[in-house]
mmCIF file of C-alpha atoms in Angstrom:
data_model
loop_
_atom_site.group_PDB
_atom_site.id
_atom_site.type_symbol
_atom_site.label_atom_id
_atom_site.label_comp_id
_atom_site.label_asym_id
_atom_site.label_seq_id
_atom_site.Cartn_x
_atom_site.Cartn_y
_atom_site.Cartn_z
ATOM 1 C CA UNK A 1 28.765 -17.048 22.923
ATOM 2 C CA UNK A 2 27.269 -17.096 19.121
ATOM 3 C CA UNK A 3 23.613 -18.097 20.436
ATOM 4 C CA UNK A 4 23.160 -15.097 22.155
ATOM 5 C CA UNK A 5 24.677 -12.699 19.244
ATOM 6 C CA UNK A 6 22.145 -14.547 17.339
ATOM 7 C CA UNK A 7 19.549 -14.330 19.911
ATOM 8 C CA UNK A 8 20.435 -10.279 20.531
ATOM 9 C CA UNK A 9 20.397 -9.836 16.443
ATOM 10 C CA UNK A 10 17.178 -11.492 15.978
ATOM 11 C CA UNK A 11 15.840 -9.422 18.721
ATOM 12 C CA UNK A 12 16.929 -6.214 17.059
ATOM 13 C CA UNK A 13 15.360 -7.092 13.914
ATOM 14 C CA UNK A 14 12.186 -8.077 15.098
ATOM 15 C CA UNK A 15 12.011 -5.022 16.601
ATOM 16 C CA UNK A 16 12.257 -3.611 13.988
ATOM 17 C CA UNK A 17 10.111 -4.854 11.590
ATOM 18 C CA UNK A 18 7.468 -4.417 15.224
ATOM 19 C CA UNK A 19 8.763 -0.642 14.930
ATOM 20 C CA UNK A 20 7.843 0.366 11.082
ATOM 21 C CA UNK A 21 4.681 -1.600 11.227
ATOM 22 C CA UNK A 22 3.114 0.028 14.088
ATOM 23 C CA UNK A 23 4.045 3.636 12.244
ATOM 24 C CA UNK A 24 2.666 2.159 9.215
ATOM 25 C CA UNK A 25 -0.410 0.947 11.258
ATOM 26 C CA UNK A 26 -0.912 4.268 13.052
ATOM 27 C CA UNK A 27 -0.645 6.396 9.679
ATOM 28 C CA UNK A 28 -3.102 9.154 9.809
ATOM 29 C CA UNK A 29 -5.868 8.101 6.905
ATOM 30 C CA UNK A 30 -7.722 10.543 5.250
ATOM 31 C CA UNK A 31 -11.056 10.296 3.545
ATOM 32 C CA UNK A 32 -11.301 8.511 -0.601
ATOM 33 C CA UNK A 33 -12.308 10.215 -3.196
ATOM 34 C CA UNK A 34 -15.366 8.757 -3.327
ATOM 35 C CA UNK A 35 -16.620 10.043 0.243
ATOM 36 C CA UNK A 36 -15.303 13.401 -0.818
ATOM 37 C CA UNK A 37 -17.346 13.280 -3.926
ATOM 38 C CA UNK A 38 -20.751 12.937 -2.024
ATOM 39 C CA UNK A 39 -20.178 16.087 -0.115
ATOM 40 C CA UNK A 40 -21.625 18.417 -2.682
ATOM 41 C CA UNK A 41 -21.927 22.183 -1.856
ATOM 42 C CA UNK A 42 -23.616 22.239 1.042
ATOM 43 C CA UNK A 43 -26.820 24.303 2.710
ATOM 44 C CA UNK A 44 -26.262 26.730 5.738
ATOM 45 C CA UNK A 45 -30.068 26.495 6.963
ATOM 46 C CA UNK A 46 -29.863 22.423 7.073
ATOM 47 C CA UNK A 47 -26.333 22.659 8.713
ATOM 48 C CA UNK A 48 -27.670 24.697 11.485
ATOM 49 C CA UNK A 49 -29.799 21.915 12.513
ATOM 50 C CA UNK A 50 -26.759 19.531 12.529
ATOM 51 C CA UNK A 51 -24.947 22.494 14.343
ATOM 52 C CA UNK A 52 -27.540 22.197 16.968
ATOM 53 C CA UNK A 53 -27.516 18.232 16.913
ATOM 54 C CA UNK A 54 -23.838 18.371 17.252
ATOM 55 C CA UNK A 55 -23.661 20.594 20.873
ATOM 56 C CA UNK A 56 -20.903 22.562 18.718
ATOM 57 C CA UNK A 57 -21.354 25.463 21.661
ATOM 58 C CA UNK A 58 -21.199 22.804 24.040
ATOM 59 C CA UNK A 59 -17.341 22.734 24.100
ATOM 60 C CA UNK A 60 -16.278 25.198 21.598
ATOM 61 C CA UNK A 61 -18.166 28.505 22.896
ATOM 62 C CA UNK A 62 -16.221 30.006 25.974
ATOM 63 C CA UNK A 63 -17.403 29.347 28.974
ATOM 64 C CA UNK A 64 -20.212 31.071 30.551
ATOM 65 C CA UNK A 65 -21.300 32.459 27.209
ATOM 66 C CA UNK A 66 -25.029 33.481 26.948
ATOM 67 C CA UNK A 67 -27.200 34.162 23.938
ATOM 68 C CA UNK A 68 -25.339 35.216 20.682
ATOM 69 C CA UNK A 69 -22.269 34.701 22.178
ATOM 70 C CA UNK A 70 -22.497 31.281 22.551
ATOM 71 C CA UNK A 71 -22.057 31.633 18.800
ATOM 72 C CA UNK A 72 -18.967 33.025 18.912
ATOM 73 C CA UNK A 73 -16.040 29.328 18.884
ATOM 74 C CA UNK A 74 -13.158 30.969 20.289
ATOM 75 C CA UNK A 75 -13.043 27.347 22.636
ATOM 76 C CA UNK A 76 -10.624 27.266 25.699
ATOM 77 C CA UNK A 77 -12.920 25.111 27.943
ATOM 78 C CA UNK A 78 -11.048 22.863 29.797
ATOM 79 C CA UNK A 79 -11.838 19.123 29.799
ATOM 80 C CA UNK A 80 -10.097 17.678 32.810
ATOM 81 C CA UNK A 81 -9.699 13.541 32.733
ATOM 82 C CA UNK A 82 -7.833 10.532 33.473
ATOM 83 C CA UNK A 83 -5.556 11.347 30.474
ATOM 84 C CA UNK A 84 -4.972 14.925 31.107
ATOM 85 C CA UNK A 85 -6.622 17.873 30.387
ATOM 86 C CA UNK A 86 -7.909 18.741 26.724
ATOM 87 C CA UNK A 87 -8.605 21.778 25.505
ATOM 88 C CA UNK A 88 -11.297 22.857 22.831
ATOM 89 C CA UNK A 89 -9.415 24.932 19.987
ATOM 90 C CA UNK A 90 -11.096 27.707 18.281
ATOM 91 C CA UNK A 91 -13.424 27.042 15.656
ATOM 92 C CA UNK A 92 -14.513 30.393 14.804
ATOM 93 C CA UNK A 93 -13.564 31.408 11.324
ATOM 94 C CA UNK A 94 -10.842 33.373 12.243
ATOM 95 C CA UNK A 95 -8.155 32.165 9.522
ATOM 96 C CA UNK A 96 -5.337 32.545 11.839
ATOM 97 C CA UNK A 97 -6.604 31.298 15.157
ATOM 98 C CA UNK A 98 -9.609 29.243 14.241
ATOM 99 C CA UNK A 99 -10.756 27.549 11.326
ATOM 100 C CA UNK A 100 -11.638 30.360 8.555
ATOM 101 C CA UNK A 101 -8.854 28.488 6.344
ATOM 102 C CA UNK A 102 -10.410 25.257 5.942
ATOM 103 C CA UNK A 103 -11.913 23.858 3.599
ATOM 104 C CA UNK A 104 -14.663 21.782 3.285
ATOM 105 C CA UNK A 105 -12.543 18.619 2.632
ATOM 106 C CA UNK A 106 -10.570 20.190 5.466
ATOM 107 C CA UNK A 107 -13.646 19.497 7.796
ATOM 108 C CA UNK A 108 -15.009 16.047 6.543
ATOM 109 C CA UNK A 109 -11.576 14.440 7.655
ATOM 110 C CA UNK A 110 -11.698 16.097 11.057
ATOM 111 C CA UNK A 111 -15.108 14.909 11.570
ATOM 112 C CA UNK A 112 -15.122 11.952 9.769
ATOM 113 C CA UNK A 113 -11.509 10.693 10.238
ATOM 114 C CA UNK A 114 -9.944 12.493 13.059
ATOM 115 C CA UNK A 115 -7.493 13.967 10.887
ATOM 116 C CA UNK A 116 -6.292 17.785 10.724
ATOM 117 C CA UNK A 117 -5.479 19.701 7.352
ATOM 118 C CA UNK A 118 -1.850 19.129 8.320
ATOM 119 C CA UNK A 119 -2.146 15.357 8.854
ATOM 120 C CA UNK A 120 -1.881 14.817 12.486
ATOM 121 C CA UNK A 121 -4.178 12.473 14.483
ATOM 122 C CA UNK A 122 -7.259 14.850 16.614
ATOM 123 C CA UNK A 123 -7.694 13.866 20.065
ATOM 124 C CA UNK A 124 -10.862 11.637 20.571
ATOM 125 C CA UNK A 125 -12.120 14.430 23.000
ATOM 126 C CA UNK A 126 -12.874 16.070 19.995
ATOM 127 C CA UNK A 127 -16.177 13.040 19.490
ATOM 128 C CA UNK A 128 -15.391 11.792 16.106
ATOM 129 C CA UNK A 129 -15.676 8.467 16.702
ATOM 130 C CA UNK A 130 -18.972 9.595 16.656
ATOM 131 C CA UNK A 131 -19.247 12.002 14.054
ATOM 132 C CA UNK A 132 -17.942 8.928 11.633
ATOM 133 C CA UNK A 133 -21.186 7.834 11.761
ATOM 134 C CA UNK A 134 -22.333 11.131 10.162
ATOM 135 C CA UNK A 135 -23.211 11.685 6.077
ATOM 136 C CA UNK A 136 -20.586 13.543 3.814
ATOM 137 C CA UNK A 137 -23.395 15.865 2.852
ATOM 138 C CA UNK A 138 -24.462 16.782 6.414
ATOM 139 C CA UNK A 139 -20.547 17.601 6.902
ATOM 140 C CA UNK A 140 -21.168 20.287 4.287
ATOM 141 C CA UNK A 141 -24.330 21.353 5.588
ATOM 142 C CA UNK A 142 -22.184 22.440 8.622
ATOM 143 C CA UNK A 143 -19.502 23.871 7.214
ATOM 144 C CA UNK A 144 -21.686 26.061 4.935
ATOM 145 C CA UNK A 145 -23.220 27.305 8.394
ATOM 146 C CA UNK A 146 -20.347 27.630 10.097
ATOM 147 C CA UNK A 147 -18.893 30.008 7.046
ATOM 148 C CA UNK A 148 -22.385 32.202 8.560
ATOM 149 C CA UNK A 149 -20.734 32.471 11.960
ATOM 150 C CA UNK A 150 -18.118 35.597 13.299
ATOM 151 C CA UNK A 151 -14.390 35.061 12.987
ATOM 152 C CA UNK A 152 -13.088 35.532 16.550
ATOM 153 C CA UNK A 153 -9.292 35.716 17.510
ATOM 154 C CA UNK A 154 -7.264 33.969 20.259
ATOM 155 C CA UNK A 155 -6.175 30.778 20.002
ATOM 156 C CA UNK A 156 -7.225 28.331 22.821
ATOM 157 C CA UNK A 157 -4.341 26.339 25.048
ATOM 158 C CA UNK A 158 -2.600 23.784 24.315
ATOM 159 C CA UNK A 159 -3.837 20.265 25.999
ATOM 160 C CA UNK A 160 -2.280 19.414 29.136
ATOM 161 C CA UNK A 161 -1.274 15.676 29.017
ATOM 162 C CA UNK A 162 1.660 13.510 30.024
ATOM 163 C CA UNK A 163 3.467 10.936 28.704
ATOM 164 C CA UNK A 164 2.367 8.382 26.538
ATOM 165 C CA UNK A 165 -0.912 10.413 25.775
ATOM 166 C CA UNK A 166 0.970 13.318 24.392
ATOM 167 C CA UNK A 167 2.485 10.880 21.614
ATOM 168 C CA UNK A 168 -0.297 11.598 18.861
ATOM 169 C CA UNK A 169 0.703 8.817 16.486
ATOM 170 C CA UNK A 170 -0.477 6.269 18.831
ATOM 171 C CA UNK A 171 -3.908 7.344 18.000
ATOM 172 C CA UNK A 172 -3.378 5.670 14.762
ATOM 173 C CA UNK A 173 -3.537 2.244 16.345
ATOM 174 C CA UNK A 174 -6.718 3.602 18.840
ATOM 175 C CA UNK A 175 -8.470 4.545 15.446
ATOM 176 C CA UNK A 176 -8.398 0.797 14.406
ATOM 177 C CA UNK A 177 -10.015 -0.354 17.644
ATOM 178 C CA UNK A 178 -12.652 2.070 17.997
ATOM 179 C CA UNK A 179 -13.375 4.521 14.531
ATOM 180 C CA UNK A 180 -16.147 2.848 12.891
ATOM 181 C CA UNK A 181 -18.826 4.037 10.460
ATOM 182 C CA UNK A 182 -21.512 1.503 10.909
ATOM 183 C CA UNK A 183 -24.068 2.202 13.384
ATOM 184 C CA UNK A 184 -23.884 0.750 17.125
ATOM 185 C CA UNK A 185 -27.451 -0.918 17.314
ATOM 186 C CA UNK A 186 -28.127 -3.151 14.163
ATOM 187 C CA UNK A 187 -32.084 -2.465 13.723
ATOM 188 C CA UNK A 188 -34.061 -5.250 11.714
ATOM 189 C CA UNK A 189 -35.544 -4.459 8.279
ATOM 190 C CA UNK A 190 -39.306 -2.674 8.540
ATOM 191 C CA UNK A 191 -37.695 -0.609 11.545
ATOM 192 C CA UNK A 192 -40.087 3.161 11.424
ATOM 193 C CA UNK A 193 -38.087 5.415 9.714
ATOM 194 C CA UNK A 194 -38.215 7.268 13.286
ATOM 195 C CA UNK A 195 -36.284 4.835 14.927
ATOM 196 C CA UNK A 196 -34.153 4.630 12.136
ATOM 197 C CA UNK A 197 -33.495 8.591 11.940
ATOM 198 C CA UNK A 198 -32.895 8.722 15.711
ATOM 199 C CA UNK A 199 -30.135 6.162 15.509
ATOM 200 C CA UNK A 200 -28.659 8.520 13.049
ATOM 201 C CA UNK A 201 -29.084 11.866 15.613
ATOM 202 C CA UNK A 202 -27.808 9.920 18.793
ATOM 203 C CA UNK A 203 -24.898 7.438 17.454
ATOM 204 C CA UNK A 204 -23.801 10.128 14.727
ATOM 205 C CA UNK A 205 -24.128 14.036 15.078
ATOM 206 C CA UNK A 206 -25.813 14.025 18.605
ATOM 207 C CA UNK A 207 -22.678 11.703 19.967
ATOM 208 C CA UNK A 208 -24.547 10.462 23.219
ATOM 209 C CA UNK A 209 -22.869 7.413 23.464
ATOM 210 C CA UNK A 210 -19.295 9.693 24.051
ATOM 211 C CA UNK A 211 -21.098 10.421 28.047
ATOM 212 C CA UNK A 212 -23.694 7.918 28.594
ATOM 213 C CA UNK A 213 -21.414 4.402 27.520
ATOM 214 C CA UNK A 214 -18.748 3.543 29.995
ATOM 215 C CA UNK A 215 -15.242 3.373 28.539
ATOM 216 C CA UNK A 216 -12.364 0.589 28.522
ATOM 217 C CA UNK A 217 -9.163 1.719 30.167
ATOM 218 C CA UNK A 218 -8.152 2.085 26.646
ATOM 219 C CA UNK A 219 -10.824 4.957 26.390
ATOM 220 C CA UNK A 220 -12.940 3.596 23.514
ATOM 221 C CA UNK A 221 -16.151 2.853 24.055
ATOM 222 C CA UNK A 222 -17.990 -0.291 25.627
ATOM 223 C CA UNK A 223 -20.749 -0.809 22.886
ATOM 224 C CA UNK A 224 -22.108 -3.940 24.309
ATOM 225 C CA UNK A 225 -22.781 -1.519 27.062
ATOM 226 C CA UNK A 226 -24.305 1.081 24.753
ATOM 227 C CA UNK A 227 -25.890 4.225 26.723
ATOM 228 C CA UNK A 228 -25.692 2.107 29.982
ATOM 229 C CA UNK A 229 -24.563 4.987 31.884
ATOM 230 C CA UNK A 230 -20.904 6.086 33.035
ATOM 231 C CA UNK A 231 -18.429 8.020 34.927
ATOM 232 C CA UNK A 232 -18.394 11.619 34.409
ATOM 233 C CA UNK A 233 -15.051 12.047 32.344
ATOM 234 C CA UNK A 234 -14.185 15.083 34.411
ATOM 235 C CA UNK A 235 -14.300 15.355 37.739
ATOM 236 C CA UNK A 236 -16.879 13.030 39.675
ATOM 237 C CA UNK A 237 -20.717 11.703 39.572
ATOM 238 C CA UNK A 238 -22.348 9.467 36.781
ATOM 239 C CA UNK A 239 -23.840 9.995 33.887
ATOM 240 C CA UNK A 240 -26.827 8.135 33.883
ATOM 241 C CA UNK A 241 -28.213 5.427 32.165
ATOM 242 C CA UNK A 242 -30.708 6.158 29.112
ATOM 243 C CA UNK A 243 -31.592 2.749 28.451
ATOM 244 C CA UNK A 244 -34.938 0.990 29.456
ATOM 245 C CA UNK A 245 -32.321 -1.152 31.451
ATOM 246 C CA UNK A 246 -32.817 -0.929 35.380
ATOM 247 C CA UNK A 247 -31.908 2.306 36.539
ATOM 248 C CA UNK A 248 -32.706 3.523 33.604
ATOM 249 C CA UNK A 249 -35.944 5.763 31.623
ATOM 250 C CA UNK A 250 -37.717 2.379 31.726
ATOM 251 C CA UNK A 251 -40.743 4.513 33.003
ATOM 252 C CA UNK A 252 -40.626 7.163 30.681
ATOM 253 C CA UNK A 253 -42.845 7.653 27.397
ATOM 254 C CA UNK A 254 -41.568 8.518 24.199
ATOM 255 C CA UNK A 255 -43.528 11.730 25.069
ATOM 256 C CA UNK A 256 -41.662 12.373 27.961
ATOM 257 C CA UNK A 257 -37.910 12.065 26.414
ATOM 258 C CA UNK A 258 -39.202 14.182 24.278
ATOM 259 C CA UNK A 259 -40.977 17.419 26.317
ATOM 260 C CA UNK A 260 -37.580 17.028 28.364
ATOM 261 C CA UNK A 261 -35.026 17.557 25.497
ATOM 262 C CA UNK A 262 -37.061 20.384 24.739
ATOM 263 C CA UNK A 263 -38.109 22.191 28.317
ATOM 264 C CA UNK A 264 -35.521 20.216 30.321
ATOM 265 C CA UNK A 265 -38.112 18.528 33.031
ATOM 266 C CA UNK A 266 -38.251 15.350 33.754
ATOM 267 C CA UNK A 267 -41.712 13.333 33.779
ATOM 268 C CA UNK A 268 -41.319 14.078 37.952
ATOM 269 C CA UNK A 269 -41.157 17.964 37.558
ATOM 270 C CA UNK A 270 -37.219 17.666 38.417
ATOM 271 C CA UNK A 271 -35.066 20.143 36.106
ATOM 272 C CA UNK A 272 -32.186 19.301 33.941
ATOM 273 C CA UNK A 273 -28.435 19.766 36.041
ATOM 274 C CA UNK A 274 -25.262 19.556 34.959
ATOM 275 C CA UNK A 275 -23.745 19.303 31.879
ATOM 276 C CA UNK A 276 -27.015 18.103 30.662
ATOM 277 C CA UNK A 277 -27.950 21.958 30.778
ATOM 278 C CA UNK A 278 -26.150 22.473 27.478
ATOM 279 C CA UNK A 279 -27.051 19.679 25.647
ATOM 280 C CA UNK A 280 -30.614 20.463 26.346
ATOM 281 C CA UNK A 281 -30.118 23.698 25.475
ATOM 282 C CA UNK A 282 -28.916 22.513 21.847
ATOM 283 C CA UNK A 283 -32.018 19.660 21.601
ATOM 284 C CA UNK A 284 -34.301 22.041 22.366
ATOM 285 C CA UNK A 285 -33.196 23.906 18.798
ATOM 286 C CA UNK A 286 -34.433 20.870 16.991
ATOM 287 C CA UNK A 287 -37.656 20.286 15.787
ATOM 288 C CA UNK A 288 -40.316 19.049 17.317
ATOM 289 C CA UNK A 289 -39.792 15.364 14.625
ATOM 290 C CA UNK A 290 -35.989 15.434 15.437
ATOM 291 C CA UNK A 291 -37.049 15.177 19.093
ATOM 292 C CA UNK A 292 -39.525 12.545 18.798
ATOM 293 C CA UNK A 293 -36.944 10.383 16.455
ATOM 294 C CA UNK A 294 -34.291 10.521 19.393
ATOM 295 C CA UNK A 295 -37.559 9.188 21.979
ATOM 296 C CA UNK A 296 -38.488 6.827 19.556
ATOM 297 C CA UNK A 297 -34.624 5.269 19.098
ATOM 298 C CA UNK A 298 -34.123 5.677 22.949
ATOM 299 C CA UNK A 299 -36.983 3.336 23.559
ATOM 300 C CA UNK A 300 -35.839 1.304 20.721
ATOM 301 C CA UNK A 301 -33.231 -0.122 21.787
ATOM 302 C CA UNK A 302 -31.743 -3.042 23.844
ATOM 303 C CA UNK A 303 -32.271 -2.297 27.290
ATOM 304 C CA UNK A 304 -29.178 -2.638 29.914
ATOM 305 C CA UNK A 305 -30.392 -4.778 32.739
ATOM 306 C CA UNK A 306 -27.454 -3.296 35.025
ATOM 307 C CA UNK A 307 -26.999 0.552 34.300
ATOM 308 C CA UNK A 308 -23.830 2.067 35.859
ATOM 309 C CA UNK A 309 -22.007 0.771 37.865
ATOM 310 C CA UNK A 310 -22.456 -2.546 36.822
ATOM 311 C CA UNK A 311 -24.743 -4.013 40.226
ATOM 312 C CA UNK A 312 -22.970 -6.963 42.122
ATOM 313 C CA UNK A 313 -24.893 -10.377 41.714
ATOM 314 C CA UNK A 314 -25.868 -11.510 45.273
ATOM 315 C CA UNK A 315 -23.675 -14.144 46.795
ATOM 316 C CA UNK A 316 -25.067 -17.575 46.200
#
């Protein structure tokens, strides 16, 4: 039968043209020369704040740390979600376990691209589809403060996931879905520059949109949901909405965003919970502008009239 030895033949080649484009497609990419350029030296007391901004002890500190030794990025906490269980690695500057090797190049395409020194794809636990958003120069900032930080050994776990999720070269193909650099909420010209710089602090370095925006089954983010509120990506509950939308902080002042990111109350005298805790704990590091730009962008932007989960129209 010569159709089908054509038809089989075609198939096979076809499939493989399919096969090297998607590994040309899902190529790690690193950062231009250009983007390098504009990283310049770096401060440590300016890349404390975006330390702070960034929740770095959120994740990377082990858990149950207090005080200074939240400061100390051995990592090991363990994320547990539909994909499997990711692990934090060690960020200290321990040159063997954590990151004392790097560079500063080294860290602008992990945080910028999602790329490790060795050129494999970084898990998207690890919020740099966030983090894109961020300046070269702030990435230096933070790595000159991070070079001010103890080297700790131990090297955390290994993730935990199964099959396809384990296949890092698929992130490749993720990347060009959901790794942007432009911000999520297009402001109009003559926006206050506070709205404008907390855009920056929650779409960039402050990654709130990685909780608070529900996710496609894909994982990437809904952005026409932006901060809408989600599912918890471990275990169970919501994260709520921080939009004026219904269900939302509507009802708050920019006044009372702010006095909660730094005391942790809430305008009714309720206390922070959760894993809110430790972000507060990091906003509350900030200064006292940093915390009013965040209010400002929070009440700023498009409200989402449904929150999470999306509310059921009534039957007709």
């Amino acid at each position: 039968m010569p159709w089908l030895k054509k038809f089989i033949g075609a198939a096979l080649v076809l499939g493989g043209v399919g096969a090297v484009a998607g590994w040309v497609l899902s190529a790690p990419v690193r950062l231009d020369a250009e983007t390098v350029a504009k990283l310049g030296p770096g401060d440590a007391a300016r890349g404390k704040r975006i330390f702070n901004a960034g929740g770095c002890t959120s994740c990377h500190s082990k858990p149950g740390s207090k005080g200074d030794a939240r400061l100390q990025l051995v990592g090991g906490l363990e994320l547990k979600t539909p994909f499997g269980t990711f692990v934090p690695p060690n960020i200290s500057q321990d040159a063997k376990d954590g990151i004392g090797a790097w560079s500063v190049e080294d860290l602008a395409n992990a945080m910028l691209k999602g790329v490790s020194p060795t050129g494999e794809h970084f898990y998207p636990a690890f919020p740099y589809a966030s983090y894109a958003r961020m300046k070269p120069s702030d990435i230096a900032d933070l790595y000159a403060f991070l070079k001010t930080l103890p080297a700790v050994a131990g090297k955390a776990p290994d993730h935990a996931l199964s099959f396809p999720f384990n296949i890092r070269r698929g992130l490749g193909l993720w990347k060009r879905l959901y790794l942007s650099d432009q911000p999520v909420v297009p402001l109009p010209d003559g926006t206050p520059d506070p709205v404008m710089a907390g855009r920056y602090l929650v779409e960039g370095p402050g990654h709130c949109g990685e909780c608070h925006t529900p996710r496609a089954f894909t994982g990437g983010s809904k952005k026409s949901q932006w901060l809408a509120g989600a599912a918890a990506a471990e275990g169970s509950g919501i994260v709520p909405n921080i939009t004026s939308g219904e269900g939302g902080i509507g009802d708050w002042s920019e006044a009372d965003i702010a006095n909660y990111l730094e005391t942790g109350f809430k305008p009714d005298f309720d206390s922070v919970g959760g894993a809110m805790v430790d972000v507060q704990k990091n906003m509350a590091e900030l200064t006292p502008e940093d915390r009013a730009a965040i209010s400002a962008y929070l009440k700023a932007i498009p409200p989402h009239p449904n929150g999470y989960p999306p509310r059921k129209k009534p039957a007709s």
